[in-house]
Rosetta silent file (secondary structure, phi, psi, omega in degrees, C-alpha in Angstrom):
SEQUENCE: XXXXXXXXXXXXXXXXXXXXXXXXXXXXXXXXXXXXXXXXXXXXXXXXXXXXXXXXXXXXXXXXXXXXXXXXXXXXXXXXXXXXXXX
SCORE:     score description
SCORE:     0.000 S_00000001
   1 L     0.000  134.189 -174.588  -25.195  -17.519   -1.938 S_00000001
   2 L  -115.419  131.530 -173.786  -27.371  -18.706    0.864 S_00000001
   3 L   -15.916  -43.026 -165.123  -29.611  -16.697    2.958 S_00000001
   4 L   -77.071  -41.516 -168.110  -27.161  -16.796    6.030 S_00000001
   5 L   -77.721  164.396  167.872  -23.866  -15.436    3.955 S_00000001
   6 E   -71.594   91.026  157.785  -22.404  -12.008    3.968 S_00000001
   7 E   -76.626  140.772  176.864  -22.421  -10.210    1.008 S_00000001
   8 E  -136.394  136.686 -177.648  -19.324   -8.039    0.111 S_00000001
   9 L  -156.180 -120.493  163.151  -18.295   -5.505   -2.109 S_00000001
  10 L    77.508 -150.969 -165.637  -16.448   -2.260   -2.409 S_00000001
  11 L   -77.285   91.107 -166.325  -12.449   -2.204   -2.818 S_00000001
  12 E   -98.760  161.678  149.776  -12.240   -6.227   -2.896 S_00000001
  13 L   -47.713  127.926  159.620   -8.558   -7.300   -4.120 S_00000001
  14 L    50.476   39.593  160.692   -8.183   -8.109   -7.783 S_00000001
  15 L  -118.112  111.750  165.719  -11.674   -7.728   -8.230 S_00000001
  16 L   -12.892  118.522  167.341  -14.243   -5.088  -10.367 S_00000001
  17 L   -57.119  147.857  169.953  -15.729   -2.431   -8.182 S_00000001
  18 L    85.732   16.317 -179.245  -18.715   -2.990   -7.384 S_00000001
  19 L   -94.071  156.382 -173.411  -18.747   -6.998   -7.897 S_00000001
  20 L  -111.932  157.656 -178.817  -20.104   -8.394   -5.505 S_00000001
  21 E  -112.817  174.679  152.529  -18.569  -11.659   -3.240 S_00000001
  22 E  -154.660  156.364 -174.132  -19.918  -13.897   -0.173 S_00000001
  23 E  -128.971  125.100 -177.454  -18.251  -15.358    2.919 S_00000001
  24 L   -83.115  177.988 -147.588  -20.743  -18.253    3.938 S_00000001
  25 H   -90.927  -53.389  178.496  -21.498  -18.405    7.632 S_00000001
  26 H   -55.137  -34.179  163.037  -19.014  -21.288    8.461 S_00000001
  27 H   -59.069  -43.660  162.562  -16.145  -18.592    7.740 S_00000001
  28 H   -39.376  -55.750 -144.050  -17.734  -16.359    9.954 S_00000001
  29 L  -100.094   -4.609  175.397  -18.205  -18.845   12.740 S_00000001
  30 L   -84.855  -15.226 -170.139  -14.382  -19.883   12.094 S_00000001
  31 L   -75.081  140.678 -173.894  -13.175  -16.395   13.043 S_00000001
  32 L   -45.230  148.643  159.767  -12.444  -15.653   17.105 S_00000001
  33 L  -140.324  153.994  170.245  -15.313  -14.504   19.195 S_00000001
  34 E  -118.483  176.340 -173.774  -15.401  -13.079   22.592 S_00000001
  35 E  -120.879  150.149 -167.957  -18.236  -12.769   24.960 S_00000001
  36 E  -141.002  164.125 -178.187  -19.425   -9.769   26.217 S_00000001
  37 E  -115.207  117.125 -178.926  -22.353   -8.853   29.128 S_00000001
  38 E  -141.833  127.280  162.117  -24.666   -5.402   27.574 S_00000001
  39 E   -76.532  124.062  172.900  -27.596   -4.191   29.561 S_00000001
  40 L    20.105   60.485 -176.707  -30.613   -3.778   27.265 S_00000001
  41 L   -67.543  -74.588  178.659  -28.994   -3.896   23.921 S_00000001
  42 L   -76.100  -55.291  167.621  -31.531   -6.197   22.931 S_00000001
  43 L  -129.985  159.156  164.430  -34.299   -7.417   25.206 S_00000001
  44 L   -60.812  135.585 -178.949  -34.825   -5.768   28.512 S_00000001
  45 L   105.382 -175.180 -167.069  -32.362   -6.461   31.335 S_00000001
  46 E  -118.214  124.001  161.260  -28.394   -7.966   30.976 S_00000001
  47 E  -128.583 -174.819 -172.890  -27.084  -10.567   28.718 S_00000001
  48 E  -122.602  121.153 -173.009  -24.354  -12.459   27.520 S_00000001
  49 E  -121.796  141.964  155.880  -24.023  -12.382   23.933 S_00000001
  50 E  -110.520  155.732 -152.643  -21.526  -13.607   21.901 S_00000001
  51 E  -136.584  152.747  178.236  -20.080  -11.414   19.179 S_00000001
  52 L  -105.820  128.124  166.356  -17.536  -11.944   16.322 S_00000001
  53 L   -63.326  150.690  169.181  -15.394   -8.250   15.859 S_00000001
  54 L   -76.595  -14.194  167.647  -15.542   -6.017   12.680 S_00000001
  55 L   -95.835  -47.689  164.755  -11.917   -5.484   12.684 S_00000001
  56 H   -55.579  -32.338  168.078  -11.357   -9.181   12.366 S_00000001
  57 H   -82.308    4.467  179.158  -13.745   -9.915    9.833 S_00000001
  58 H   -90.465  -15.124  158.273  -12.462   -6.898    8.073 S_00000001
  59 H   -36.273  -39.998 -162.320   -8.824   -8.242    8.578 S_00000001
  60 H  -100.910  -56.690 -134.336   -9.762  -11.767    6.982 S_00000001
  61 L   -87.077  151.644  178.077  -11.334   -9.605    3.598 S_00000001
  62 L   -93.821   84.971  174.563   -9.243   -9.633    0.313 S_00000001
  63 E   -87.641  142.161  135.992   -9.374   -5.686    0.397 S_00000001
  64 L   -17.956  119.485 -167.858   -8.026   -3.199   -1.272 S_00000001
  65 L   -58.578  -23.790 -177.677   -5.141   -1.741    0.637 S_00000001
  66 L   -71.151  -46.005  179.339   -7.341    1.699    0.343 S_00000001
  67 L   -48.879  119.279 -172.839  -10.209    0.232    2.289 S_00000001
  68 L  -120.233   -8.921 -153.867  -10.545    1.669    5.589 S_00000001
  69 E  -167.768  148.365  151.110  -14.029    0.960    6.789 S_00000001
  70 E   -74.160  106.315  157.658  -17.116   -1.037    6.714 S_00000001
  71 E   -90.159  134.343 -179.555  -20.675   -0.126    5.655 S_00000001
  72 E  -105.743  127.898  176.586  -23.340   -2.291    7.001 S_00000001
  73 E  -123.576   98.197  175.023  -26.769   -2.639    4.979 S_00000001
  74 E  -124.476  134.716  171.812  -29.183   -4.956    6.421 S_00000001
  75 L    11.030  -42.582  168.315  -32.036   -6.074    5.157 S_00000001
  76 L   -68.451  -17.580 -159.279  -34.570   -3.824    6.921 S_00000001
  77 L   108.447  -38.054  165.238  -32.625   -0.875    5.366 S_00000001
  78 E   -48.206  116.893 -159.346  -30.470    0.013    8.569 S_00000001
  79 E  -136.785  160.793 -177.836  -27.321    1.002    7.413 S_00000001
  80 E  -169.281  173.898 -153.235  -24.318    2.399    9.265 S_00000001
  81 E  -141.002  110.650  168.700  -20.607    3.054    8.881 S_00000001
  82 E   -88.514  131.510  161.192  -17.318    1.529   10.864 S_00000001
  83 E   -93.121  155.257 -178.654  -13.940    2.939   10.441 S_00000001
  84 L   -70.646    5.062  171.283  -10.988    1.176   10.951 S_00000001
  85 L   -72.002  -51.641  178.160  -10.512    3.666   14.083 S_00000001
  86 L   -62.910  -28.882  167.815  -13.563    2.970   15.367 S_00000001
  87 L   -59.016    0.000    0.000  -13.311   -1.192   14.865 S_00000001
């Protein structure tokens, strides 16, 4: 595992709970992205960022049929919760 991949873990397919997996950064970057224009998301003022969706990379995971949602934990501590309604 390399700084850059995604760790994953939860209801993985044919896997232990709680083991953990990684999807390196070139899977990521193989998955569609769209581009989107958000006023002062980031920095002040409107950009164009490009973004990969959370329902596609959760589409792409070997989940558990049970799995409904995403939790995000990053590094800083910020953590937050997608459902697949909300994705």
């Amino acid at each position: 595992a390399s700084p850059t991949d995604l760790a994953i873990r939860g209801l993985l397919k044919d896997l232990p709970a709680g083991e953990t997996r990684y999807v390196r950064w070139a899977d990521l970057r193989a998955l569609p992205t769209r581009t989107l224009r958000v006023g002062d998301e980031f920095v002040p003022g409107e950009q164009e960022v490009t973004v990969v969706m959370l329902a596609d990379v959760l589409a792409k995971l070997p989940r558990d049929e049970r799995a409904d949602a995403l939790v995000s934990i990053c590094n800083d501590g910020y953590a937050s919760v997608y459902t697949t309604e909300f994705m």
